[in-house]
Coordinates of N, CA and C and ligand atoms in Angstrom, one line a residue:
X1 N -218.6 -11.8 59.0 CA -218.8 -11.1 57.8 C -217.9 -9.8 57.8
X2 N -217.4 -9.5 56.6 CA -216.6 -8.3 56.4 C -217.6 -7.2 55.8
X3 N -217.6 -6.0 56.5 CA -218.3 -4.9 55.9 C -217.2 -3.9 55.4
X4 N -217.3 -3.7 54.1 CA -216.2 -2.9 53.4 C -216.8 -1.6 52.9
X5 N -216.5 -0.5 53.5 CA -216.8 0.8 53.0 C -215.8 1.2 51.9
X6 N -216.3 1.4 50.7 CA -215.4 1.5 49.5 C -215.7 2.7 48.7
X7 N -214.7 3.5 48.3 CA -215.0 4.7 47.4 C -214.5 4.4 46.0
X8 N -215.1 5.1 45.1 CA -214.7 4.9 43.6 C -215.2 3.6 43.0
X9 N -216.2 3.0 43.6 CA -216.7 1.7 43.2 C -217.3 1.6 41.8
X10 N -217.5 2.7 41.2 CA -218.2 2.7 39.9 C -217.2 2.4 38.7
X11 N -215.9 2.6 38.9 CA -214.9 2.3 37.8 C -213.5 2.2 38.3
X12 N -212.6 1.8 37.4 CA -211.2 1.7 37.8 C -210.9 0.7 38.9
X13 N -209.9 1.1 39.7 CA -209.5 0.2 40.8 C -210.6 -0.1 41.8
X14 N -211.4 0.9 42.0 CA -212.6 0.8 43.0 C -213.5 -0.3 42.5
X15 N -213.9 -0.2 41.2 CA -214.8 -1.2 40.7 C -214.2 -2.7 40.8
X16 N -212.9 -2.7 40.5 CA -212.2 -4.0 40.5 C -212.2 -4.5 42.0
X17 N -212.0 -3.6 43.0 CA -211.9 -4.0 44.4 C -213.3 -4.5 44.8
X18 N -214.3 -3.9 44.4 CA -215.7 -4.4 44.7 C -215.9 -5.8 44.3
X19 N -215.3 -6.1 43.1 CA -215.4 -7.5 42.6 C -214.5 -8.5 43.4
X20 N -213.4 -8.0 43.8 CA -212.4 -8.8 44.5 C -212.8 -9.2 45.9
X21 N -213.6 -8.4 46.5 CA -214.0 -8.6 47.9 C -215.3 -9.5 47.8
X22 N -215.3 -10.7 47.3 CA -216.5 -11.5 47.0 C -217.1 -12.0 48.3
X23 N -216.3 -12.1 49.4 CA -216.8 -12.6 50.7 C -217.3 -11.4 51.6
X24 N -217.5 -10.3 51.0 CA -217.8 -9.1 51.9 C -219.1 -8.4 51.5
X25 N -219.5 -7.6 52.4 CA -220.7 -6.7 52.1 C -220.1 -5.4 51.8
X26 N -220.2 -5.0 50.5 CA -219.7 -3.7 50.1 C -220.6 -2.5 50.3
X27 N -220.2 -1.5 51.0 CA -220.9 -0.3 51.2 C -220.2 0.7 50.3
X28 N -220.9 1.0 49.2 CA -220.3 1.8 48.1 C -220.6 3.3 48.3
X29 N -219.5 4.1 48.1 CA -219.6 5.5 48.3 C -219.0 6.1 47.0
X30 N -219.9 6.6 46.1 CA -219.4 7.2 44.8 C -220.1 8.5 44.5
X31 N -219.5 9.1 43.5 CA -220.2 10.3 42.9 C -221.2 9.9 41.9
X32 N -220.7 9.0 40.9 CA -221.6 8.5 39.9 C -222.2 7.3 40.4
X33 N -223.4 6.9 39.8 CA -224.0 5.7 40.3 C -223.2 4.5 39.8
X34 N -223.4 3.4 40.4 CA -222.7 2.1 40.2 C -223.6 1.3 39.3
X35 N -223.0 0.9 38.1 CA -223.8 0.1 37.2 C -223.9 -1.4 37.6
X36 N -222.7 -1.9 38.0 CA -222.7 -3.4 38.4 C -222.9 -3.4 39.9
X37 N -224.1 -3.8 40.3 CA -224.4 -3.7 41.7 C -224.5 -5.2 42.3
X38 N -223.9 -6.1 41.6 CA -224.0 -7.5 42.0 C -223.7 -7.8 43.5
X39 N -222.6 -7.3 43.9 CA -222.2 -7.6 45.3 C -222.2 -6.3 46.2
X40 N -223.0 -5.3 45.8 CA -223.1 -4.1 46.5 C -224.2 -4.2 47.6
X41 N -223.8 -4.1 48.8 CA -224.8 -4.3 49.9 C -225.6 -3.0 50.1
X42 N -224.9 -1.9 50.1 CA -225.6 -0.6 50.2 C -224.8 0.4 49.3
X43 N -225.5 1.4 48.8 CA -224.8 2.3 47.9 C -225.2 3.8 48.3
X44 N -224.2 4.6 48.5 CA -224.4 6.0 48.8 C -223.7 6.8 47.7
X45 N -224.4 7.9 47.3 CA -223.7 8.8 46.3 C -223.5 10.1 46.9
X46 N -222.2 10.6 46.7 CA -221.9 12.0 47.1 C -220.7 12.5 46.3
X47 N -220.7 13.8 46.0 CA -219.6 14.4 45.3 C -218.6 14.8 46.4
X48 N -217.4 14.3 46.3 CA -216.4 14.6 47.3 C -216.0 16.1 47.3
X49 N -216.4 16.8 46.2 CA -216.1 18.2 46.2 C -217.0 19.0 47.1
X50 N -218.1 18.4 47.5 CA -219.1 19.0 48.3 C -218.8 18.7 49.8
X51 N -217.9 19.4 50.4 CA -217.4 19.0 51.7 C -218.5 19.2 52.8
X52 N -219.4 20.2 52.5 CA -220.4 20.4 53.5 C -221.4 19.2 53.6
X53 N -221.7 18.7 52.4 CA -222.6 17.6 52.3 C -221.9 16.4 52.9
X54 N -220.6 16.3 52.7 CA -219.9 15.1 53.3 C -219.9 15.2 54.8
X55 N -219.6 16.3 55.3 CA -219.6 16.5 56.8 C -221.0 16.1 57.4
X56 N -222.0 16.4 56.6 CA -223.4 16.1 57.1 C -223.7 14.6 57.0
X57 N -223.4 14.0 55.9 CA -223.9 12.6 55.6 C -223.0 11.5 55.9
X58 N -221.6 11.8 56.2 CA -220.7 10.7 56.4 C -221.1 9.9 57.7
X59 N -221.6 10.5 58.8 CA -222.0 9.6 59.9 C -223.1 8.6 59.5
X60 N -224.1 9.1 58.6 CA -225.2 8.2 58.2 C -224.6 7.0 57.5
X61 N -223.6 7.2 56.7 CA -223.0 6.1 55.9 C -222.5 5.0 56.9
X62 N -221.8 5.4 57.9 CA -221.2 4.4 58.8 C -222.2 3.9 59.8
X63 N -223.3 4.6 60.0 CA -224.4 4.1 60.9 C -225.3 3.2 60.1
X64 N -225.1 3.0 58.8 CA -226.0 2.2 58.0 C -225.8 0.7 58.2
X65 N -224.8 0.3 58.9 CA -224.5 -1.1 59.2 C -224.4 -1.3 60.7
X66 N -224.7 -2.5 61.1 CA -224.7 -2.8 62.6 C -224.0 -4.1 62.8
X67 N -222.7 -4.1 62.6 CA -221.9 -5.4 62.8 C -221.8 -5.8 64.2
X68 N -221.7 -7.1 64.4 CA -221.4 -7.6 65.8 C -219.9 -7.9 65.9
X69 N -219.5 -8.4 67.1 CA -218.1 -8.4 67.4 C -217.4 -9.5 66.7
X70 N -218.1 -10.4 66.0 CA -217.4 -11.4 65.2 C -217.2 -10.9 63.8
X71 N -217.8 -9.7 63.5 CA -217.6 -9.1 62.1 C -216.4 -8.3 62.1
X72 N -216.0 -7.9 60.8 CA -214.9 -7.0 60.6 C -215.4 -5.8 59.8
X73 N -214.8 -4.7 60.1 CA -215.2 -3.5 59.3 C -214.0 -2.8 58.7
X74 N -214.0 -2.6 57.4 CA -212.9 -2.0 56.7 C -213.4 -0.7 56.0
X75 N -212.5 0.3 55.9 CA -212.7 1.4 55.0 C -211.6 1.4 54.0
X76 N -212.0 1.4 52.7 CA -211.0 1.5 51.6 C -211.2 2.8 50.8
X77 N -210.3 3.7 51.0 CA -210.3 5.0 50.3 C -209.6 4.8 48.9
X78 N -210.4 4.6 47.9 CA -209.7 4.3 46.6 C -209.9 5.5 45.6
X79 N -211.0 6.2 45.6 CA -211.3 7.3 44.7 C -210.1 8.3 44.7
X80 N -209.8 8.9 43.6 CA -208.8 9.9 43.5 C -208.8 10.5 42.1
X81 N -208.2 11.7 42.0 CA -208.0 12.3 40.7 C -206.5 12.8 40.6
X82 N -206.1 12.9 39.3 CA -204.7 13.4 39.1 C -204.7 14.8 38.7
X83 N -205.8 15.3 38.1 CA -205.8 16.8 37.6 C -205.7 17.7 38.9
X84 N -205.2 18.9 38.7 CA -204.7 19.5 37.5 C -203.3 19.0 37.1
X85 N -203.0 18.7 35.9 CA -201.7 18.3 35.4 C -201.1 19.6 34.7
X86 N -200.5 20.4 35.5 CA -200.0 21.7 35.1 C -198.7 22.1 35.8
X87 N -197.9 22.9 35.2 CA -196.7 23.4 36.0 C -197.2 24.3 37.1
X88 N -196.5 24.4 38.2 CA -196.9 25.3 39.3 C -197.2 26.6 38.8
X89 N -196.4 27.1 37.9 CA -196.6 28.5 37.4 C -198.0 28.7 36.7
X90 N -198.7 27.7 36.4 CA -200.0 27.8 35.7 C -201.2 27.4 36.5
X91 N -201.0 27.0 37.7 CA -202.1 26.5 38.6 C -203.1 27.6 39.0
X92 N -204.4 27.2 39.1 CA -205.3 28.1 39.7 C -205.7 27.6 41.1
X93 N -206.2 28.5 42.0 CA -206.6 28.0 43.3 C -207.7 27.0 43.3
X94 N -208.7 27.3 42.3 CA -209.8 26.5 42.3 C -209.5 25.0 41.9
X95 N -208.7 24.9 41.0 CA -208.3 23.5 40.6 C -207.5 22.8 41.6
X96 N -206.6 23.6 42.3 CA -205.9 22.9 43.4 C -206.8 22.4 44.5
X97 N -207.8 23.3 44.8 CA -208.7 22.9 45.9 C -209.6 21.7 45.5
X98 N -210.0 21.6 44.2 CA -210.8 20.5 43.8 C -210.0 19.2 44.0
X99 N -208.7 19.2 43.7 CA -207.9 18.0 43.9 C -207.8 17.7 45.4
X100 N -207.5 18.7 46.1 CA -207.2 18.4 47.6 C -208.5 18.0 48.2
X101 N -209.7 18.5 47.8 CA -210.9 18.0 48.4 C -211.1 16.5 48.1
X102 N -210.9 16.1 46.9 CA -211.2 14.7 46.5 C -210.0 13.8 47.1
X103 N -208.8 14.2 47.0 CA -207.7 13.3 47.4 C -207.4 13.4 48.9
X104 N -207.7 14.5 49.5 CA -207.2 14.6 50.9 C -208.4 14.8 51.9
X105 N -209.2 15.8 51.6 CA -210.3 16.1 52.6 C -211.3 15.0 52.6
X106 N -211.7 14.5 51.5 CA -212.8 13.4 51.5 C -212.3 12.2 52.2
X107 N -211.1 11.6 51.8 CA -210.7 10.4 52.6 C -210.5 10.7 54.1
X108 N -210.1 11.9 54.4 CA -209.9 12.2 55.8 C -211.3 12.3 56.5
X109 N -212.3 12.9 55.9 CA -213.6 12.9 56.5 C -214.2 11.5 56.7
X110 N -213.9 10.6 55.7 CA -214.4 9.3 55.8 C -213.6 8.5 56.9
X111 N -212.3 8.8 57.0 CA -211.6 8.2 58.2 C -212.2 8.7 59.5
X112 N -212.5 9.9 59.6 CA -213.1 10.5 60.8 C -214.4 9.8 61.1
X113 N -215.2 9.6 60.1 CA -216.5 9.0 60.3 C -216.3 7.6 60.8
X114 N -215.4 6.9 60.2 CA -215.1 5.5 60.6 C -214.6 5.4 62.0
X115 N -213.7 6.2 62.3 CA -213.1 6.2 63.7 C -214.2 6.5 64.7
X116 N -214.9 7.5 64.5 CA -215.9 7.9 65.5 C -217.0 6.9 65.6
X117 N -217.4 6.2 64.5 CA -218.4 5.2 64.6 C -217.9 3.9 65.2
X118 N -216.7 3.5 64.9 CA -216.2 2.2 65.3 C -215.2 2.1 66.4
X119 N -214.8 3.3 67.0 CA -213.7 3.2 68.0 C -214.1 2.3 69.2
X120 N -215.4 2.2 69.5 CA -215.8 1.3 70.6 C -216.1 -0.1 70.1
X121 N -216.1 -0.3 68.8 CA -216.5 -1.6 68.2 C -215.4 -2.6 68.6
X122 N -215.8 -3.8 69.0 CA -214.9 -4.8 69.5 C -214.3 -5.7 68.4
X123 N -214.9 -5.7 67.2 CA -214.3 -6.6 66.2 C -213.1 -5.9 65.5
X124 N -212.7 -6.6 64.4 CA -211.5 -6.1 63.7 C -211.9 -4.9 62.9
X125 N -211.0 -3.9 62.8 CA -211.3 -2.7 62.1 C -210.0 -2.1 61.4
X126 N -210.2 -1.9 60.1 CA -209.0 -1.6 59.3 C -209.3 -0.5 58.3
X127 N -208.3 0.4 58.1 CA -208.4 1.5 57.1 C -207.3 1.4 56.1
X128 N -207.6 1.4 54.8 CA -206.5 1.6 53.8 C -206.9 2.7 52.9
X129 N -205.9 3.6 52.6 CA -206.1 4.6 51.6 C -205.1 4.3 50.5
X130 N -205.6 4.4 49.3 CA -204.7 4.2 48.1 C -203.9 5.4 47.8
X131 N -202.6 5.3 47.9 CA -201.7 6.5 47.7 C -201.1 6.3 46.3
X132 N -199.9 6.8 46.1 CA -199.2 6.8 44.8 C -197.7 7.0 45.0
X133 N -196.9 6.4 44.1 CA -195.5 6.7 44.1 C -195.2 8.2 44.0
X134 N -196.1 8.9 43.5 CA -196.0 10.4 43.3 C -195.9 11.0 44.7
X135 N -196.3 10.4 45.8 CA -196.2 11.0 47.1 C -194.8 11.1 47.5
X136 N -193.9 10.2 46.9 CA -192.5 10.1 47.3 C -191.5 10.7 46.3
X137 N -192.0 10.8 45.0 CA -191.1 11.3 43.9 C -191.7 12.4 43.2
X138 N -191.1 13.6 43.2 CA -191.6 14.7 42.4 C -191.7 14.4 40.9
X139 N -192.9 14.8 40.4 CA -193.1 14.6 38.9 C -193.5 15.9 38.4
X140 N -192.8 16.4 37.4 CA -193.2 17.7 36.8 C -194.6 17.7 36.3
X141 N -195.4 18.7 36.6 CA -196.8 18.9 36.2 C -197.7 18.2 37.2
X142 N -197.2 17.5 38.2 CA -198.1 16.8 39.2 C -197.9 17.4 40.6
X143 N -197.6 18.7 40.7 CA -197.3 19.2 42.1 C -198.5 19.0 43.0
X144 N -199.7 19.2 42.5 CA -200.9 19.0 43.3 C -201.1 17.6 43.6
X145 N -201.1 16.7 42.6 CA -201.3 15.3 42.9 C -200.2 14.7 43.8
X146 N -199.0 15.0 43.6 CA -197.9 14.5 44.5 C -198.1 15.0 45.9
X147 N -198.4 16.3 46.1 CA -198.6 16.8 47.4 C -199.8 16.2 48.1
X148 N -200.9 16.0 47.3 CA -202.1 15.4 47.8 C -201.9 14.0 48.4
X149 N -201.1 13.2 47.7 CA -200.8 11.9 48.2 C -199.8 11.9 49.3
X150 N -198.9 12.8 49.3 CA -198.0 13.0 50.4 C -198.8 13.3 51.7
X151 N -199.8 14.2 51.5 CA -200.6 14.6 52.6 C -201.4 13.4 53.2
X152 N -201.9 12.6 52.4 CA -202.7 11.5 52.8 C -201.8 10.5 53.6
X153 N -200.6 10.3 53.1 CA -199.6 9.5 53.8 C -199.4 10.0 55.2
X154 N -199.2 11.3 55.3 CA -199.0 11.9 56.6 C -200.2 11.8 57.5
X155 N -201.4 12.0 56.9 CA -202.6 11.8 57.7 C -202.7 10.4 58.3
X156 N -202.3 9.4 57.6 CA -202.3 8.0 58.1 C -201.2 7.9 59.2
X157 N -200.1 8.5 59.0 CA -199.0 8.4 60.1 C -199.5 9.0 61.4
X158 N -200.2 10.1 61.3 CA -200.7 10.8 62.5 C -201.8 10.0 63.1
X159 N -202.7 9.5 62.2 CA -203.8 8.7 62.7 C -203.3 7.5 63.5
X160 N -202.3 6.8 63.0 CA -201.7 5.6 63.7 C -201.4 6.0 65.1
X161 N -200.7 7.2 65.3 CA -200.3 7.6 66.6 C -201.6 7.9 67.5
X162 N -202.6 8.6 66.9 CA -203.8 8.9 67.6 C -204.5 7.6 68.0
X163 N -204.6 6.7 67.1 CA -205.3 5.4 67.4 C -204.7 4.7 68.6
X164 N -203.3 4.7 68.7 CA -202.6 4.1 69.8 C -203.0 4.9 71.1
X165 N -202.8 6.2 71.0 CA -203.0 7.0 72.2 C -204.4 7.0 72.7
X166 N -205.4 6.9 71.8 CA -206.8 6.8 72.2 C -207.3 5.4 72.4
X167 N -206.5 4.4 72.2 CA -206.9 3.0 72.5 C -207.9 2.6 71.5
X168 N -208.0 3.0 70.3 CA -209.0 2.7 69.3 C -208.9 1.3 68.7
X169 N -207.8 0.8 68.8 CA -207.5 -0.5 68.2 C -207.9 -0.6 66.7
X170 N -207.7 0.5 66.0 CA -207.9 0.5 64.6 C -206.6 0.4 63.9
X171 N -206.5 -0.5 62.9 CA -205.2 -0.6 62.1 C -205.4 0.1 60.8
X172 N -204.3 0.8 60.4 CA -204.4 1.6 59.2 C -203.1 1.5 58.4
X173 N -203.2 1.7 57.1 CA -202.0 1.7 56.2 C -202.4 2.3 54.9
X174 N -201.3 2.8 54.2 CA -201.5 3.2 52.8 C -201.0 2.1 51.8
X175 N -201.6 2.1 50.6 CA -201.3 1.1 49.6 C -200.8 1.8 48.3
X176 N -199.6 1.3 47.9 CA -199.1 1.8 46.6 C -199.5 0.9 45.5
X177 N -200.3 1.3 44.6 CA -200.9 0.4 43.6 C -200.1 0.2 42.3
X178 N -199.0 1.0 42.1 CA -198.3 0.9 40.8 C -199.0 1.6 39.7
X179 N -198.7 1.3 38.5 CA -199.4 2.0 37.4 C -200.5 1.1 36.8
X180 N -201.7 1.5 36.8 CA -202.9 0.6 36.5 C -203.6 1.2 35.2
X181 N -204.1 0.2 34.4 CA -204.8 0.6 33.2 C -206.2 1.0 33.5
X182 N -206.4 2.2 33.9 CA -207.7 2.8 34.3 C -207.9 4.1 33.6
X183 N -209.0 4.7 33.9 CA -209.3 6.1 33.3 C -208.3 7.1 33.7
X184 N -207.7 6.9 34.9 CA -206.7 7.9 35.3 C -205.5 8.0 34.4
X185 N -205.1 6.8 33.8 CA -204.0 6.8 32.9 C -204.5 7.4 31.5
X186 N -205.7 7.3 31.2 CA -206.2 8.0 30.0 C -206.1 9.5 30.2
X187 N -206.5 10.0 31.4 CA -206.3 11.4 31.7 C -204.9 11.9 31.5
X188 N -204.0 11.0 32.1 CA -202.6 11.3 32.0 C -202.1 11.4 30.6
X189 N -202.5 10.4 29.8 CA -202.0 10.4 28.4 C -202.6 11.5 27.5
X190 N -203.7 12.1 28.0 CA -204.3 13.2 27.3 C -203.7 14.6 27.8
X191 N -202.7 14.5 28.6 CA -202.1 15.8 29.1 C -201.3 16.5 28.1
X192 N -201.1 17.8 28.3 CA -200.3 18.6 27.4 C -198.8 18.4 27.7
X193 N -198.0 18.1 26.7 CA -196.6 17.8 27.0 C -195.9 19.0 27.5
X194 N -196.4 20.2 27.2 CA -195.8 21.4 27.7 C -195.9 21.5 29.2
X195 N -197.0 20.9 29.8 CA -197.2 20.9 31.2 C -196.7 19.7 31.9
X196 N -196.5 18.6 31.0 CA -196.2 17.3 31.6 C -195.1 16.6 30.7
X197 N -193.9 17.0 31.0 CA -192.8 16.5 30.1 C -192.6 15.0 30.0
X198 N -193.2 14.2 31.0 CA -193.1 12.8 31.0 C -194.1 12.1 30.1
X199 N -194.9 12.9 29.3 CA -196.0 12.3 28.6 C -195.6 11.1 27.8
X200 N -194.5 11.1 27.0 CA -194.2 10.0 26.1 C -194.0 8.7 26.9
X201 N -193.4 8.8 28.1 CA -193.1 7.7 29.0 C -194.5 7.0 29.3
X202 N -195.4 7.8 29.6 CA -196.8 7.2 30.0 C -197.5 6.6 28.8
X203 N -197.3 7.3 27.6 CA -197.9 6.7 26.4 C -197.2 5.3 26.1
X204 N -195.9 5.2 26.4 CA -195.2 4.0 26.1 C -195.6 2.9 27.1
X205 N -195.9 3.3 28.4 CA -196.5 2.2 29.3 C -197.6 1.5 28.7
X206 N -198.5 2.3 28.1 CA -199.8 1.7 27.5 C -199.4 0.9 26.3
X207 N -198.6 1.5 25.4 CA -198.2 0.8 24.1 C -197.5 -0.5 24.4
X208 N -196.7 -0.6 25.4 CA -195.9 -1.8 25.7 C -196.5 -2.6 26.8
X209 N -197.7 -2.4 27.1 CA -198.4 -3.3 28.1 C -197.8 -3.3 29.5
X210 N -197.3 -2.1 29.9 CA -196.6 -2.0 31.2 C -197.7 -1.7 32.3
X211 N -198.9 -1.4 31.9 CA -199.9 -1.0 32.9 C -200.5 -2.3 33.5
X212 N -200.6 -2.3 34.8 CA -201.2 -3.5 35.4 C -202.7 -3.5 35.2
X213 N -203.3 -4.7 35.2 CA -204.8 -4.8 35.1 C -205.4 -4.4 36.5
X214 N -206.5 -3.7 36.5 CA -207.1 -3.3 37.7 C -207.5 -4.5 38.6
X215 N -207.9 -5.6 37.9 CA -208.3 -6.8 38.7 C -207.1 -7.4 39.4
X216 N -205.9 -7.3 38.8 CA -204.7 -7.9 39.5 C -204.3 -7.0 40.7
X217 N -204.4 -5.7 40.5 CA -204.1 -4.8 41.6 C -205.1 -4.9 42.8
X218 N -206.4 -5.1 42.3 CA -207.5 -5.3 43.4 C -207.2 -6.6 44.1
X219 N -206.8 -7.6 43.5 CA -206.5 -8.9 44.2 C -205.4 -8.7 45.2
X220 N -204.4 -7.9 44.8 CA -203.3 -7.6 45.7 C -203.8 -6.8 46.9
X221 N -204.7 -5.9 46.6 CA -205.2 -5.1 47.7 C -206.0 -5.9 48.7
X222 N -206.8 -6.9 48.1 CA -207.5 -7.8 49.0 C -206.5 -8.6 49.9
X223 N -205.4 -9.1 49.3 CA -204.4 -9.8 50.1 C -203.9 -8.9 51.2
X224 N -203.6 -7.7 50.9 CA -203.0 -6.7 51.9 C -204.0 -6.5 53.0
X225 N -205.2 -6.2 52.7 CA -206.2 -5.8 53.7 C -206.5 -6.9 54.6
X226 N -206.4 -8.2 54.1 CA -206.8 -9.3 54.9 C -205.6 -10.0 55.5
X227 N -204.4 -9.4 55.5 CA -203.2 -10.0 56.1 C -203.4 -10.2 57.6
X228 N -202.9 -11.3 58.0 CA -203.0 -11.6 59.5 C -202.5 -10.4 60.3
X229 N -201.3 -9.9 59.9 CA -200.6 -8.9 60.6 C -200.8 -7.5 60.0
X230 N -201.9 -7.3 59.3 CA -202.1 -6.0 58.7 C -202.0 -4.9 59.7
X231 N -201.3 -3.8 59.3 CA -201.1 -2.7 60.2 C -199.7 -2.7 60.9
X232 N -199.0 -3.8 60.7 CA -197.7 -3.9 61.3 C -196.7 -3.0 60.5
X233 N -197.1 -2.6 59.2 CA -196.3 -1.7 58.5 C -197.2 -0.5 58.1
X234 N -196.6 0.7 57.9 CA -197.4 1.9 57.5 C -197.8 1.9 56.1
X235 N -197.1 1.1 55.3 CA -197.5 1.1 53.8 C -197.2 -0.3 53.2
X236 N -198.0 -0.6 52.2 CA -197.8 -1.8 51.4 C -197.7 -1.5 50.0
X237 N -196.8 -2.2 49.2 CA -196.6 -1.9 47.8 C -197.1 -3.1 47.0
X238 N -197.9 -2.8 46.0 CA -198.5 -3.8 45.1 C -197.5 -4.9 44.7
X239 N -196.3 -4.5 44.4 CA -195.3 -5.4 43.8 C -195.0 -6.6 44.7
X240 N -195.2 -6.4 46.0 CA -195.0 -7.5 46.9 C -196.1 -8.5 47.1
X241 N -197.3 -8.2 46.4 CA -198.4 -9.0 46.6 C -199.1 -9.4 45.3
X242 N -198.5 -9.0 44.2 CA -199.2 -9.3 42.8 C -198.6 -10.6 42.3
Ligands
NAP1 N1 -204.2 4.5 37.7 C1 -203.0 4.5 38.1 O1 -202.0 4.3 37.4 C2 -202.7 4.9 39.5 C3 -201.4 5.0 40.0 C4 -201.1 5.3 41.3 C5 -202.2 5.6 42.1 N2 -203.4 5.5 41.7 C6 -204.5 5.8 42.7 O2 -205.5 4.8 42.6 C7 -206.7 5.2 43.0 C8 -207.8 4.7 42.0 O3 -207.5 5.4 40.7 P1 -208.1 4.8 39.3 O4 -206.9 4.5 38.5 O5 -209.0 3.7 39.6 O6 -208.8 6.1 38.8 P2 -210.1 6.2 37.9 O7 -210.3 5.1 37.0 O8 -209.9 7.6 37.2 O9 -211.3 6.3 39.0 C9 -211.3 7.4 39.8 C10 -212.5 7.2 40.8 O10 -212.5 8.4 41.6 C11 -213.9 8.9 41.6 N3 -213.9 10.4 41.8 C12 -213.3 11.3 41.1 N4 -213.8 12.5 41.5 C13 -214.7 12.3 42.5 C14 -215.5 13.1 43.3 N5 -215.5 14.5 43.1 N6 -216.3 12.6 44.2 C15 -216.4 11.2 44.3 N7 -215.6 10.4 43.6 C16 -214.8 10.9 42.7 C17 -214.4 8.6 40.2 O11 -215.8 8.7 40.1 P3 -216.5 9.4 38.8 O12 -216.7 8.2 37.9 O13 -217.8 9.9 39.4 O14 -215.6 10.4 38.3 C18 -213.9 7.1 40.1 O15 -214.7 6.2 40.7 C19 -206.6 6.7 43.1 O16 -206.5 7.1 44.4 C20 -205.4 7.0 42.4 O17 -204.8 8.2 42.8 C21 -203.8 5.2 40.4

């Protein structure tokens, strides 16, 4: 049995991922409650902005299952936000911190909880965090989003070294999902062109059907996570698996 700890399960790519992992027990971790609970094994709700609550409750989430050595345990960090979409000159500390908590601190606390719970576990154990092309390419108005995804990429790179040094036998990688037709793209299209000069390009993606369906990206994510040699690369790109 696969036990899949999954964030963002209530909508967008996370919801599609929950449906794609049909052979798995999904342990859902969301802020909002999940409407479609068909294949949800357990559900936890927490706001990733509340880092104190996260530090307190994350161990409980990973202690909620008791896999045996024939089982596999996965952590899929999918939840994320793009806001604030603003020029550096207009950013406030509070909105920067909100993004970094959701995009960097929360996935890292979940990785920490997963490592501490399963480092001695003898079965297969894998971690994937959904990143973005924005981690590698600067986009005007997205300084916080770009830097948050770059941070998560580096956390994975460091984690890989630590896992080897500590003998944890945990495989990890980041996943580049491309542009997906989800709520995040609606947020992007609602941006102020003064803050986000690429606005028209993203509107055109929608108008010309350039956005991938969340189900197709989730199917690619499933392929990646279940690859025989998963973890042999630091990152996987949706275009190679769709
Ligand atoms: N869509 C794209 O084109 C695109 C491109 C590149 C990368 N990505 C990445 O793909 C991942 C999935 O994005 P998506 O497109 O599925 O976005 P989405 O449809 O906007 O969904 C975002 C998810 O993150 C959750 N979330 C937001 N703030 C949260 C908080 N404070 N605490 C807990 N959960 C919170 C949301 O929960 P609520 O419903 O409670 O808000 C929702 O489940 C993200 O990491 C994103 O950066 C997306």
